[in-house]
Amino acid sequence: MTEHTSTTTQLPELQLDGISKSYGDNLAVRSITASIPAHKVSVIVGPSGCGKSTLLRIISGLDEPTEGTVTFEGNPVHGVPEGLAMVFQDYSRSLYPWLRVDKNVAFPLSKLPAAERDARVAEAIEAVGLKGREKLYPWQMSGGMQQRVAIARALASQPKLLLMDEPYASVDAQTRADLEDLLLKIQRKLGITVLIVTHDIDESVYLADHIIVLSTPPSVVAETIDVDLAHPRDHFSTKTHPRFVEIRGHVTQLLRHTELTGGAA
Amino acid sequence: MNLLREPYSRNRQIMLGVVGVVGSMAVAELLLRTVFTKPGLPVPSKVLLGAVGLFGDPQFWQAVGFTLVEWMLGLALATVAGVLLGGAMGASRIVRIMFELPVEAFRVLPSIALGPILVLLLGAGMLPLSITVALACVWPILLNTMYGVRGADTTAIQTARSFGVSEIGIVWRVTLPAALPFAFTGVRIAASIGLIVAVSAELLIGSGTGIGGYILSNSANAANLDLVYAATLVAGVIGVLVSLAMAALDNGLFGWKKGLAQ
């Protein structure tokens, strides 16, 4: 296991120390140690069934690790920490069908005074380009639009850490490209820490400042890679850049290698 | 083979419906005046005249009012009990396992059979009738609420949890709204059952009250049989109106259910 040192001088927002998770005798992830730098986009990439989602659930506090600790802003995570928001792959089940778009976005803000809540909702809806659709129900919208609502809802809660579990796996390619750019734009603007889980190598390199490559289960960290591609990125020039091609090739090889050897360990 | 058909226009549907009702009444009228002429059978024109006559009868309106109040009281009791127990059974595995067998056993009992006992315990009046109605209505409400609560989406719940919503908050803001349309479907089913049971219970233990009592007292007199049929017809029409009102309410309150079909 090689581990590149992060070039960033900032403290890690999120620290994983020896995270293991087993279900009965079935070990899903084994001894994952990784640092997620603050104010950057980190991507966990790995083959299907490698425990990426399990890891994300542990990081979010929705699930407890069998061993190891998660530290968020210096505090060990037990239960969902303050300042976290999560975007799920399955937007149609994650959004509440009985609430219109604006109420869905306002869902995490129930404790705020009405005026502040309305302002935040309007801002978040504007940021994802859904102005004028506040009064629709989610199910009256396309999949890409629904995922925008889910992203707006996460943004409205003004998270320090945004977790996304295969957020674009259920939308078409064009929508996916648009949503990837939307995410990068918002992240650059707000400077939030983003951690995305995906099986898509292209997506991981395109979005990431920092990639964590997982092996097949029981998964370990195969390698962490700093992506030094310039911002703003776009789907043509970034993806044809020799450096992009090089990193993508490297990640592909890593994943193929772990699949052939049945895990790095 | 043509499986996909354009729906008929609204006007055409209404027209076909009218043709169906008027046509079958005409056939019945013809048969009852020519072939089956035994007195006491419901000749449509006479029943209709009787129904028109009922509109001028304050005693009948009083009976209708009594039945409706009795039915609503029973339905309300059943809704409270069914939603509470069904909700608890949906939310907690322990409660569900404890009550599963008693629910299955009690729901097949004909509630009307308990009517005489209720009268014995509570005395005559509206209450034993309403309780009889409630005992028949509670099951569809209970079962639908239970399945509604159990069916609340795990992703929807985890989403709320990831936003730091408390467990009580999740029940209030996710499970409950998700289960409500199911509970209401139960109430809709129960409403029709309740009206049937209300009139039946009146026939049996009503001591002359309500539509059932009206039917019973008039059927003692052979000359009043058209009134009996007419009252039965009115009870049926009330049932249809209740059903329509419930459907409209369902659509208005839970129109978002369309979102579940995806």
Short mmCIF file of C-alpha atoms in Angstrom, two decimals:
data_model
loop_
_atom_site.label_atom_id
_atom_site.label_comp_id
_atom_site.label_asym_id
_atom_site.label_seq_id
_atom_site.Cartn_x
_atom_site.Cartn_y
_atom_site.Cartn_z
CA MET A 1 0.00 0.00 0.00
CA THR A 2 1.51 3.31 -1.07
CA GLU A 3 0.30 6.50 0.45
CA HIS A 4 0.99 9.87 -1.09
CA THR A 5 1.29 12.63 1.42
CA SER A 6 -1.27 15.29 0.88
CA THR A 7 0.22 18.51 -0.45
CA THR A 8 -2.30 20.57 1.43
CA THR A 9 -1.11 22.13 4.66
CA GLN A 10 -4.60 22.32 6.10
CA LEU A 11 -5.68 20.07 8.91
CA PRO A 12 -7.79 17.14 7.80
CA GLU A 13 -11.49 17.81 8.28
CA LEU A 14 -12.17 14.15 8.61
CA GLN A 15 -9.87 11.40 9.78
CA LEU A 16 -10.49 7.66 9.46
CA ASP A 17 -8.37 5.47 11.70
CA GLY A 18 -8.38 1.73 11.20
CA ILE A 19 -12.06 1.49 10.24
CA SER A 20 -13.31 -2.09 9.92
CA LYS A 21 -16.87 -3.21 9.48
CA SER A 22 -18.12 -6.74 9.49
CA TYR A 23 -21.62 -8.15 9.22
CA GLY A 24 -21.47 -11.43 11.10
CA ASP A 25 -18.51 -13.29 9.65
CA ASN A 26 -18.55 -11.15 6.55
CA LEU A 27 -15.84 -8.48 6.65
CA ALA A 28 -16.91 -5.57 4.41
CA VAL A 29 -14.09 -3.08 4.94
CA ARG A 30 -10.84 -3.71 6.71
CA SER A 31 -8.66 -1.27 8.54
CA ILE A 32 -9.32 1.80 6.43
CA THR A 33 -7.12 4.73 7.36
CA ALA A 34 -7.48 7.96 5.41
CA SER A 35 -7.49 11.73 5.78
CA ILE A 36 -10.08 13.86 4.07
CA PRO A 37 -8.69 17.39 3.67
CA ALA A 38 -10.86 20.40 4.46
CA HIS A 39 -12.33 22.59 1.71
CA LYS A 40 -11.52 20.05 -1.00
CA VAL A 41 -13.36 17.46 -3.03
CA SER A 42 -12.34 13.95 -2.07
CA VAL A 43 -13.57 10.91 -3.91
CA ILE A 44 -13.63 7.32 -2.74
CA VAL A 45 -13.55 5.08 -5.78
CA GLY A 46 -13.70 1.33 -5.83
CA PRO A 47 -15.26 -1.65 -7.56
CA SER A 48 -18.92 -2.52 -7.01
CA GLY A 49 -19.59 -4.11 -3.66
CA CYS A 50 -16.31 -2.93 -2.14
CA GLY A 51 -18.02 -1.37 0.85
CA LYS A 52 -17.90 2.25 -0.33
CA SER A 53 -21.42 2.94 0.80
CA THR A 54 -20.81 1.13 4.08
CA LEU A 55 -17.83 3.39 4.67
CA LEU A 56 -19.89 6.48 3.88
CA ARG A 57 -22.62 5.39 6.27
CA ILE A 58 -20.00 4.98 8.99
CA ILE A 59 -18.52 8.39 8.26
CA SER A 60 -21.98 9.96 8.40
CA GLY A 61 -22.64 8.40 11.78
CA LEU A 62 -25.62 6.44 10.44
CA ASP A 63 -23.72 3.24 11.15
CA GLU A 64 -21.05 2.30 13.71
CA PRO A 65 -17.76 0.72 12.68
CA THR A 66 -16.87 -2.66 14.18
CA GLU A 67 -13.39 -1.29 14.86
CA GLY A 68 -11.64 2.03 14.47
CA THR A 69 -12.66 5.64 14.88
CA VAL A 70 -13.91 8.44 12.69
CA THR A 71 -12.86 11.92 13.76
CA PHE A 72 -14.66 14.96 12.42
CA GLU A 73 -13.18 18.37 13.27
CA GLY A 74 -11.19 16.74 16.04
CA ASN A 75 -14.15 14.99 17.69
CA PRO A 76 -14.87 11.27 17.49
CA VAL A 77 -18.08 10.55 15.55
CA HIS A 78 -20.90 8.79 17.39
CA GLY A 79 -24.21 9.40 15.71
CA VAL A 80 -24.66 11.99 12.99
CA PRO A 81 -22.39 14.97 13.70
CA GLU A 82 -23.50 18.57 13.42
CA GLY A 83 -22.67 20.25 10.13
CA LEU A 84 -23.04 17.19 7.95
CA ALA A 85 -25.32 16.72 4.96
CA MET A 86 -25.75 13.71 2.78
CA VAL A 87 -26.98 13.27 -0.80
CA PHE A 88 -28.22 9.79 -1.63
CA GLN A 89 -28.14 8.03 -4.98
CA ASP A 90 -31.84 7.31 -4.86
CA TYR A 91 -33.24 10.85 -5.04
CA SER A 92 -36.81 9.67 -5.59
CA ARG A 93 -36.80 7.93 -2.22
CA SER A 94 -34.67 10.50 -0.44
CA LEU A 95 -36.97 13.39 -1.33
CA TYR A 96 -40.32 13.55 0.43
CA PRO A 97 -43.10 13.09 -2.12
CA TRP A 98 -45.65 14.91 0.06
CA LEU A 99 -43.57 18.09 0.15
CA ARG A 100 -43.17 20.55 -2.68
CA VAL A 101 -39.65 21.50 -3.79
CA ASP A 102 -39.34 24.49 -1.43
CA LYS A 103 -40.58 22.49 1.57
CA ASN A 104 -38.22 19.63 0.75
CA VAL A 105 -35.32 22.07 0.68
CA ALA A 106 -36.53 23.63 3.94
CA PHE A 107 -36.74 20.21 5.62
CA PRO A 108 -33.42 20.41 7.53
CA LEU A 109 -34.13 24.02 8.58
CA SER A 110 -37.13 23.47 10.83
CA LYS A 111 -35.43 25.06 13.83
CA LEU A 112 -34.63 28.34 12.09
CA PRO A 113 -36.82 31.46 12.21
CA ALA A 114 -39.10 31.63 9.16
CA ALA A 115 -37.40 34.62 7.54
CA GLU A 116 -33.94 33.08 7.67
CA ARG A 117 -35.29 29.75 6.52
CA ASP A 118 -36.99 31.29 3.49
CA ALA A 119 -33.83 33.18 2.58
CA ARG A 120 -31.69 30.07 2.76
CA VAL A 121 -34.18 28.02 0.73
CA ALA A 122 -34.33 30.68 -1.97
CA GLU A 123 -30.54 30.88 -2.06
CA ALA A 124 -30.08 27.11 -2.32
CA ILE A 125 -32.74 26.76 -5.02
CA GLU A 126 -31.11 29.57 -6.96
CA ALA A 127 -27.69 27.92 -6.63
CA VAL A 128 -28.84 24.70 -8.27
CA GLY A 129 -30.76 26.50 -11.00
CA LEU A 130 -34.28 25.56 -9.96
CA LYS A 131 -35.72 29.03 -9.51
CA GLY A 132 -39.37 29.13 -10.55
CA ARG A 133 -39.92 25.43 -9.76
CA GLU A 134 -40.37 25.83 -6.01
CA LYS A 135 -44.01 24.81 -6.05
CA LEU A 136 -43.62 21.60 -8.03
CA TYR A 137 -43.62 18.23 -6.36
CA PRO A 138 -40.36 16.31 -6.84
CA TRP A 139 -42.13 13.54 -8.72
CA GLN A 140 -43.29 16.05 -11.31
CA MET A 141 -39.64 16.63 -12.27
CA SER A 142 -37.00 14.70 -14.21
CA GLY A 143 -34.41 12.63 -12.36
CA GLY A 144 -31.68 15.22 -12.85
CA MET A 145 -33.95 17.96 -11.50
CA GLN A 146 -34.83 15.84 -8.49
CA GLN A 147 -31.16 15.32 -7.70
CA ARG A 148 -30.73 19.10 -7.94
CA VAL A 149 -33.45 19.43 -5.29
CA ALA A 150 -31.60 16.95 -3.09
CA ILE A 151 -28.37 18.92 -3.54
CA ALA A 152 -30.18 22.19 -2.78
CA ARG A 153 -31.59 20.64 0.39
CA ALA A 154 -28.11 19.57 1.47
CA LEU A 155 -26.70 23.05 0.69
CA ALA A 156 -29.53 24.79 2.54
CA SER A 157 -28.36 23.14 5.75
CA GLN A 158 -25.00 24.91 5.17
CA PRO A 159 -22.92 21.81 5.84
CA LYS A 160 -19.22 21.86 6.58
CA LEU A 161 -19.04 18.35 5.19
CA LEU A 162 -21.11 17.19 2.23
CA LEU A 163 -21.27 13.44 1.68
CA MET A 164 -22.55 12.06 -1.59
CA ASP A 165 -23.27 8.38 -2.18
CA GLU A 166 -23.10 7.62 -5.93
CA PRO A 167 -25.04 10.85 -6.46
CA TYR A 168 -25.15 10.69 -10.25
CA ALA A 169 -25.43 6.97 -10.86
CA SER A 170 -29.13 7.17 -11.70
CA VAL A 171 -29.15 10.06 -14.17
CA ASP A 172 -28.35 10.19 -17.88
CA ALA A 173 -24.88 11.09 -19.15
CA GLN A 174 -25.63 14.69 -20.16
CA THR A 175 -27.39 15.45 -16.86
CA ARG A 176 -24.56 13.80 -15.05
CA ALA A 177 -22.00 16.06 -16.70
CA ASP A 178 -24.12 19.12 -15.85
CA LEU A 179 -24.51 18.07 -12.23
CA GLU A 180 -20.77 17.36 -11.91
CA ASP A 181 -20.01 20.89 -13.09
CA LEU A 182 -22.69 22.30 -10.81
CA LEU A 183 -21.10 20.57 -7.85
CA LEU A 184 -17.60 21.84 -8.69
CA LYS A 185 -18.91 25.38 -9.14
CA ILE A 186 -20.74 25.35 -5.81
CA GLN A 187 -17.84 23.74 -3.98
CA ARG A 188 -15.40 26.37 -5.32
CA LYS A 189 -17.80 29.12 -4.33
CA LEU A 190 -18.62 27.92 -0.81
CA GLY A 191 -15.41 26.09 -0.03
CA ILE A 192 -17.19 23.21 1.71
CA THR A 193 -15.53 19.86 2.22
CA VAL A 194 -17.04 17.28 -0.12
CA LEU A 195 -16.64 13.53 0.03
CA ILE A 196 -18.11 11.54 -2.85
CA VAL A 197 -18.36 7.81 -3.28
CA THR A 198 -18.46 6.49 -6.84
CA HIS A 199 -17.58 3.46 -8.93
CA ASP A 200 -17.00 5.68 -11.98
CA ILE A 201 -13.30 6.30 -12.59
CA ASP A 202 -13.81 9.21 -15.02
CA GLU A 203 -16.08 10.92 -12.56
CA SER A 204 -13.68 10.40 -9.68
CA VAL A 205 -10.74 12.00 -11.52
CA TYR A 206 -12.85 14.82 -12.95
CA LEU A 207 -14.30 15.86 -9.60
CA ALA A 208 -11.52 15.11 -7.17
CA ASP A 209 -8.75 17.05 -5.58
CA HIS A 210 -7.99 13.86 -3.72
CA ILE A 211 -8.82 10.26 -4.62
CA ILE A 212 -8.94 7.29 -2.27
CA VAL A 213 -8.85 4.03 -4.22
CA LEU A 214 -10.37 1.06 -2.45
CA SER A 215 -9.68 -2.58 -3.28
CA THR A 216 -12.19 -5.41 -3.57
CA PRO A 217 -13.65 -6.66 -0.26
CA PRO A 218 -12.59 -6.95 2.42
CA SER A 219 -11.59 -3.52 1.22
CA VAL A 220 -8.46 -1.68 2.13
CA VAL A 221 -7.09 1.58 0.79
CA ALA A 222 -5.10 0.65 -2.32
CA GLU A 223 -3.75 4.14 -2.81
CA THR A 224 -4.53 7.80 -2.28
CA ILE A 225 -3.84 10.22 -5.10
CA ASP A 226 -3.75 14.01 -5.21
CA VAL A 227 -5.28 15.29 -8.42
CA ASP A 228 -3.45 18.43 -9.52
CA LEU A 229 -5.69 19.32 -12.47
CA ALA A 230 -6.43 23.04 -12.78
CA HIS A 231 -9.78 24.63 -11.96
CA PRO A 232 -12.21 25.51 -13.42
CA ARG A 233 -12.51 22.14 -15.08
CA ASP A 234 -14.65 21.34 -18.06
CA HIS A 235 -15.68 18.16 -19.74
CA PHE A 236 -13.69 18.75 -22.89
CA SER A 237 -10.37 20.34 -22.01
CA THR A 238 -9.93 18.66 -18.62
CA LYS A 239 -10.81 15.23 -19.86
CA THR A 240 -8.43 15.46 -22.83
CA HIS A 241 -5.58 16.85 -20.71
CA PRO A 242 -2.62 14.42 -20.65
CA ARG A 243 -2.55 14.56 -16.85
CA PHE A 244 -6.23 13.54 -16.64
CA VAL A 245 -5.58 10.64 -19.00
CA GLU A 246 -2.54 9.63 -16.96
CA ILE A 247 -4.37 9.64 -13.59
CA ARG A 248 -7.39 7.89 -15.04
CA GLY A 249 -5.10 5.21 -16.46
CA HIS A 250 -3.42 4.83 -13.11
CA VAL A 251 -6.70 4.45 -11.19
CA THR A 252 -7.99 2.00 -13.80
CA GLN A 253 -4.90 -0.08 -13.42
CA LEU A 254 -5.14 -0.02 -9.63
CA LEU A 255 -8.74 -1.20 -9.72
CA ARG A 256 -8.02 -3.86 -12.29
CA HIS A 257 -5.05 -5.03 -10.26
CA THR A 258 -7.09 -5.30 -7.06
CA GLU A 259 -9.80 -7.17 -8.93
CA LEU A 260 -7.30 -9.63 -10.37
CA THR A 261 -5.54 -10.23 -7.09
CA GLY A 262 -8.73 -10.22 -5.08
CA GLY A 263 -7.73 -7.31 -2.87
CA ALA A 264 -4.42 -5.68 -2.16
CA ALA A 265 -3.81 -7.67 0.96
CA MET B 1 -54.98 -7.53 -30.37
CA ASN B 2 -55.40 -3.98 -29.22
CA LEU B 3 -54.46 -3.70 -25.55
CA LEU B 4 -54.04 0.04 -25.32
CA ARG B 5 -57.28 1.90 -25.68
CA GLU B 6 -58.02 5.55 -25.71
CA PRO B 7 -60.26 6.36 -22.73
CA TYR B 8 -63.77 7.46 -23.65
CA SER B 9 -64.59 11.13 -23.29
CA ARG B 10 -66.28 12.23 -20.08
CA ASN B 11 -69.57 12.94 -21.84
CA ARG B 12 -69.55 9.53 -23.46
CA GLN B 13 -68.89 7.86 -20.11
CA ILE B 14 -71.76 9.75 -18.47
CA MET B 15 -74.06 8.86 -21.35
CA LEU B 16 -73.18 5.16 -21.15
CA GLY B 17 -73.72 5.23 -17.38
CA VAL B 18 -77.15 6.77 -17.77
CA VAL B 19 -78.08 4.26 -20.47
CA GLY B 20 -77.01 1.46 -18.13
CA VAL B 21 -79.09 2.66 -15.17
CA VAL B 22 -82.19 3.67 -17.14
CA GLY B 23 -81.97 0.54 -19.31
CA SER B 24 -81.79 -1.90 -16.42
CA MET B 25 -84.64 -0.09 -14.68
CA ALA B 26 -86.72 -0.32 -17.85
CA VAL B 27 -85.99 -4.04 -18.13
CA ALA B 28 -86.88 -4.58 -14.46
CA GLU B 29 -90.06 -2.54 -14.87
CA LEU B 30 -91.07 -4.59 -17.90
CA LEU B 31 -90.33 -7.96 -16.24
CA LEU B 32 -92.06 -7.06 -12.97
CA ARG B 33 -95.19 -5.82 -14.78
CA THR B 34 -95.49 -8.74 -17.21
CA VAL B 35 -93.70 -11.90 -16.02
CA PHE B 36 -93.08 -11.68 -12.26
CA THR B 37 -96.22 -9.98 -11.10
CA LYS B 38 -96.24 -11.20 -7.50
CA PRO B 39 -97.07 -8.19 -5.28
CA GLY B 40 -94.28 -6.89 -3.04
CA LEU B 41 -91.51 -6.95 -5.64
CA PRO B 42 -89.75 -3.63 -6.26
CA VAL B 43 -91.23 -2.14 -9.40
CA PRO B 44 -88.76 0.67 -10.25
CA SER B 45 -91.34 3.35 -11.01
CA LYS B 46 -93.14 2.70 -7.71
CA VAL B 47 -89.88 2.64 -5.74
CA LEU B 48 -88.86 5.94 -7.30
CA LEU B 49 -92.25 7.46 -6.47
CA GLY B 50 -91.85 6.14 -2.95
CA ALA B 51 -88.39 7.68 -2.71
CA VAL B 52 -89.80 11.04 -3.85
CA GLY B 53 -92.51 10.62 -1.24
CA LEU B 54 -89.88 10.04 1.44
CA PHE B 55 -88.50 13.51 0.88
CA GLY B 56 -91.61 14.95 2.43
CA ASP B 57 -91.50 12.68 5.46
CA PRO B 58 -89.79 14.34 8.47
CA GLN B 59 -89.75 11.01 10.29
CA PHE B 60 -87.61 9.56 7.52
CA TRP B 61 -85.17 12.47 7.58
CA GLN B 62 -84.83 12.04 11.30
CA ALA B 63 -84.01 8.37 10.70
CA VAL B 64 -81.42 9.30 8.05
CA GLY B 65 -79.86 11.83 10.41
CA PHE B 66 -79.70 9.29 13.20
CA THR B 67 -78.00 6.71 10.98
CA LEU B 68 -75.45 9.22 9.69
CA VAL B 69 -74.50 10.42 13.18
CA GLU B 70 -74.32 6.84 14.44
CA TRP B 71 -72.15 5.87 11.48
CA MET B 72 -69.81 8.84 11.84
CA LEU B 73 -69.40 8.23 15.55
CA GLY B 74 -68.55 4.59 14.88
CA LEU B 75 -66.15 5.50 12.10
CA ALA B 76 -64.46 8.08 14.33
CA LEU B 77 -64.03 5.55 17.14
CA ALA B 78 -62.63 3.01 14.68
CA THR B 79 -60.26 5.59 13.18
CA VAL B 80 -58.81 6.59 16.54
CA ALA B 81 -58.41 2.99 17.69
CA GLY B 82 -57.21 1.67 14.32
CA VAL B 83 -54.65 4.42 13.73
CA LEU B 84 -53.26 4.18 17.28
CA LEU B 85 -52.97 0.40 17.43
CA GLY B 86 -52.09 0.00 13.75
CA GLY B 87 -49.46 2.74 14.05
CA ALA B 88 -47.95 1.10 17.13
CA MET B 89 -47.98 -2.28 15.40
CA GLY B 90 -46.27 -0.78 12.36
CA ALA B 91 -43.65 1.06 14.37
CA SER B 92 -42.76 -1.66 16.89
CA ARG B 93 -42.03 -5.26 16.12
CA ILE B 94 -42.80 -6.22 19.71
CA VAL B 95 -46.28 -4.69 19.60
CA ARG B 96 -46.91 -6.21 16.19
CA ILE B 97 -46.02 -9.75 17.24
CA MET B 98 -48.03 -9.42 20.45
CA PHE B 99 -51.20 -8.27 18.69
CA GLU B 100 -50.94 -10.10 15.38
CA LEU B 101 -52.92 -13.15 16.44
CA PRO B 102 -55.68 -11.36 18.39
CA VAL B 103 -56.19 -9.00 15.44
CA GLU B 104 -56.45 -11.89 12.99
CA ALA B 105 -58.90 -13.68 15.29
CA PHE B 106 -61.14 -10.72 16.09
CA ARG B 107 -61.35 -9.28 12.62
CA VAL B 108 -63.18 -12.31 11.22
CA LEU B 109 -65.86 -12.14 13.92
CA PRO B 110 -69.12 -10.62 12.67
CA SER B 111 -69.40 -7.48 14.78
CA ILE B 112 -73.20 -7.55 14.57
CA ALA B 113 -73.17 -10.74 16.60
CA LEU B 114 -71.87 -8.66 19.49
CA GLY B 115 -74.72 -6.16 19.11
CA PRO B 116 -77.15 -7.82 21.54
CA ILE B 117 -74.42 -8.07 24.18
CA LEU B 118 -73.58 -4.41 23.73
CA VAL B 119 -77.24 -3.49 24.20
CA LEU B 120 -77.30 -5.61 27.34
CA LEU B 121 -74.19 -3.88 28.67
CA LEU B 122 -74.87 -0.32 27.55
CA GLY B 123 -78.62 -0.19 27.21
CA ALA B 124 -80.46 0.74 24.01
CA GLY B 125 -79.52 3.87 22.09
CA MET B 126 -76.95 5.08 19.64
CA LEU B 127 -73.83 3.99 21.53
CA PRO B 128 -74.14 0.19 21.13
CA LEU B 129 -74.96 0.73 17.44
CA SER B 130 -71.92 2.95 16.93
CA ILE B 131 -69.68 0.51 18.74
CA THR B 132 -70.97 -2.28 16.50
CA VAL B 133 -70.06 -0.09 13.51
CA ALA B 134 -66.65 0.66 15.01
CA LEU B 135 -65.92 -3.03 15.59
CA ALA B 136 -66.45 -3.70 11.89
CA CYS B 137 -64.61 -0.58 10.70
CA VAL B 138 -61.51 -0.78 12.82
CA TRP B 139 -59.80 -3.63 10.94
CA PRO B 140 -59.19 -2.14 7.51
CA ILE B 141 -58.00 1.08 9.19
CA LEU B 142 -55.71 -0.80 11.55
CA LEU B 143 -54.18 -3.02 8.87
CA ASN B 144 -53.69 -0.24 6.34
CA THR B 145 -52.10 2.04 8.94
CA MET B 146 -49.80 -0.76 10.02
CA TYR B 147 -48.62 -1.44 6.47
CA GLY B 148 -48.30 2.29 5.83
CA VAL B 149 -46.02 2.78 8.83
CA ARG B 150 -44.00 -0.33 8.03
CA GLY B 151 -43.67 0.77 4.43
CA ALA B 152 -42.13 4.17 5.27
CA ASP B 153 -39.07 4.34 3.07
CA THR B 154 -35.71 3.58 4.72
CA THR B 155 -33.91 6.09 2.52
CA ALA B 156 -36.42 8.77 3.48
CA ILE B 157 -35.84 7.97 7.16
CA GLN B 158 -32.06 7.90 6.81
CA THR B 159 -32.16 11.22 5.00
CA ALA B 160 -33.94 12.76 7.97
CA ARG B 161 -31.48 11.11 10.35
CA SER B 162 -28.52 12.47 8.35
CA PHE B 163 -29.95 15.96 8.91
CA GLY B 164 -29.87 15.36 12.64
CA VAL B 165 -33.65 14.96 13.04
CA SER B 166 -34.48 13.16 16.30
CA GLU B 167 -36.23 9.79 16.36
CA ILE B 168 -39.46 11.45 17.53
CA GLY B 169 -39.03 14.05 14.81
CA ILE B 170 -38.68 11.26 12.25
CA VAL B 171 -41.95 9.66 13.40
CA TRP B 172 -43.69 13.02 13.20
CA ARG B 173 -42.15 14.36 10.00
CA VAL B 174 -41.47 11.23 7.91
CA THR B 175 -43.24 8.09 9.10
CA LEU B 176 -46.56 9.75 9.86
CA PRO B 177 -46.96 11.70 6.60
CA ALA B 178 -45.81 8.62 4.66
CA ALA B 179 -48.39 6.41 6.42
CA LEU B 180 -51.35 8.83 6.34
CA PRO B 181 -52.57 8.06 2.82
CA PHE B 182 -52.57 4.35 3.66
CA ALA B 183 -54.52 5.01 6.85
CA PHE B 184 -56.97 7.09 4.85
CA THR B 185 -57.43 4.29 2.33
CA GLY B 186 -58.38 2.18 5.34
CA VAL B 187 -60.90 4.81 6.42
CA ARG B 188 -62.36 4.89 2.90
CA ILE B 189 -62.86 1.13 2.88
CA ALA B 190 -64.21 1.25 6.43
CA ALA B 191 -66.69 4.03 5.59
CA SER B 192 -68.63 1.82 3.17
CA ILE B 193 -68.50 -1.18 5.47
CA GLY B 194 -69.63 1.05 8.33
CA LEU B 195 -72.75 2.24 6.55
CA ILE B 196 -73.77 -1.34 5.75
CA VAL B 197 -73.19 -2.40 9.34
CA ALA B 198 -75.01 0.68 10.70
CA VAL B 199 -78.22 -0.12 8.84
CA SER B 200 -77.91 -3.86 9.55
CA ALA B 201 -77.36 -3.23 13.25
CA GLU B 202 -80.41 -0.98 13.36
CA LEU B 203 -82.49 -3.77 11.84
CA LEU B 204 -81.26 -6.11 14.55
CA ILE B 205 -80.80 -4.09 17.72
CA GLY B 206 -81.89 -0.59 16.78
CA SER B 207 -85.34 -0.69 18.46
CA GLY B 208 -86.82 1.30 15.60
CA THR B 209 -84.13 3.95 15.20
CA GLY B 210 -82.35 4.99 12.03
CA ILE B 211 -82.91 3.96 8.42
CA GLY B 212 -82.89 0.30 9.50
CA GLY B 213 -85.60 0.95 12.08
CA TYR B 214 -87.64 2.86 9.51
CA ILE B 215 -87.36 -0.04 7.08
CA LEU B 216 -88.23 -2.53 9.79
CA SER B 217 -91.34 -0.72 11.04
CA ASN B 218 -92.66 -0.12 7.52
CA SER B 219 -92.07 -3.65 6.34
CA ALA B 220 -94.61 -4.83 8.89
CA ASN B 221 -97.25 -3.31 6.67
CA ALA B 222 -97.58 -4.84 3.18
CA ALA B 223 -98.97 -1.56 1.85
CA ASN B 224 -95.74 0.21 2.74
CA LEU B 225 -93.34 -2.09 0.90
CA ASP B 226 -92.54 0.56 -1.71
CA LEU B 227 -91.44 2.79 1.15
CA VAL B 228 -89.16 0.01 2.39
CA TYR B 229 -87.56 -0.32 -1.02
CA ALA B 230 -87.33 3.44 -1.34
CA ALA B 231 -85.59 3.76 2.02
CA THR B 232 -83.18 0.99 1.01
CA LEU B 233 -82.51 2.88 -2.21
CA VAL B 234 -81.85 6.10 -0.29
CA ALA B 235 -79.42 4.24 1.99
CA GLY B 236 -77.61 3.03 -1.14
CA VAL B 237 -77.48 6.53 -2.59
CA ILE B 238 -76.06 7.85 0.70
CA GLY B 239 -73.39 5.16 0.45
CA VAL B 240 -72.45 6.25 -3.06
CA LEU B 241 -72.30 9.91 -1.96
CA VAL B 242 -70.09 9.03 1.01
CA SER B 243 -67.81 7.06 -1.25
CA LEU B 244 -67.54 9.96 -3.72
CA ALA B 245 -66.87 12.47 -0.96
CA MET B 246 -64.14 10.25 0.48
CA ALA B 247 -62.54 9.85 -2.96
CA ALA B 248 -62.55 13.62 -3.46
CA LEU B 249 -61.05 14.14 0.00
CA ASP B 250 -58.40 11.51 -0.72
CA ASN B 251 -57.47 13.23 -3.95
CA GLY B 252 -57.29 16.63 -2.31
CA LEU B 253 -55.32 15.60 0.75
CA PHE B 254 -53.08 12.92 -0.70
CA GLY B 255 -52.73 13.84 -4.35
CA TRP B 256 -48.97 13.44 -3.83
CA LYS B 257 -49.53 9.67 -3.74
CA LYS B 258 -48.98 9.82 -7.50
CA GLY B 259 -45.33 10.29 -6.56
CA LEU B 260 -45.22 6.82 -5.05
CA ALA B 261 -45.98 5.13 -8.36
CA GLN B 262 -42.52 5.93 -9.71
#
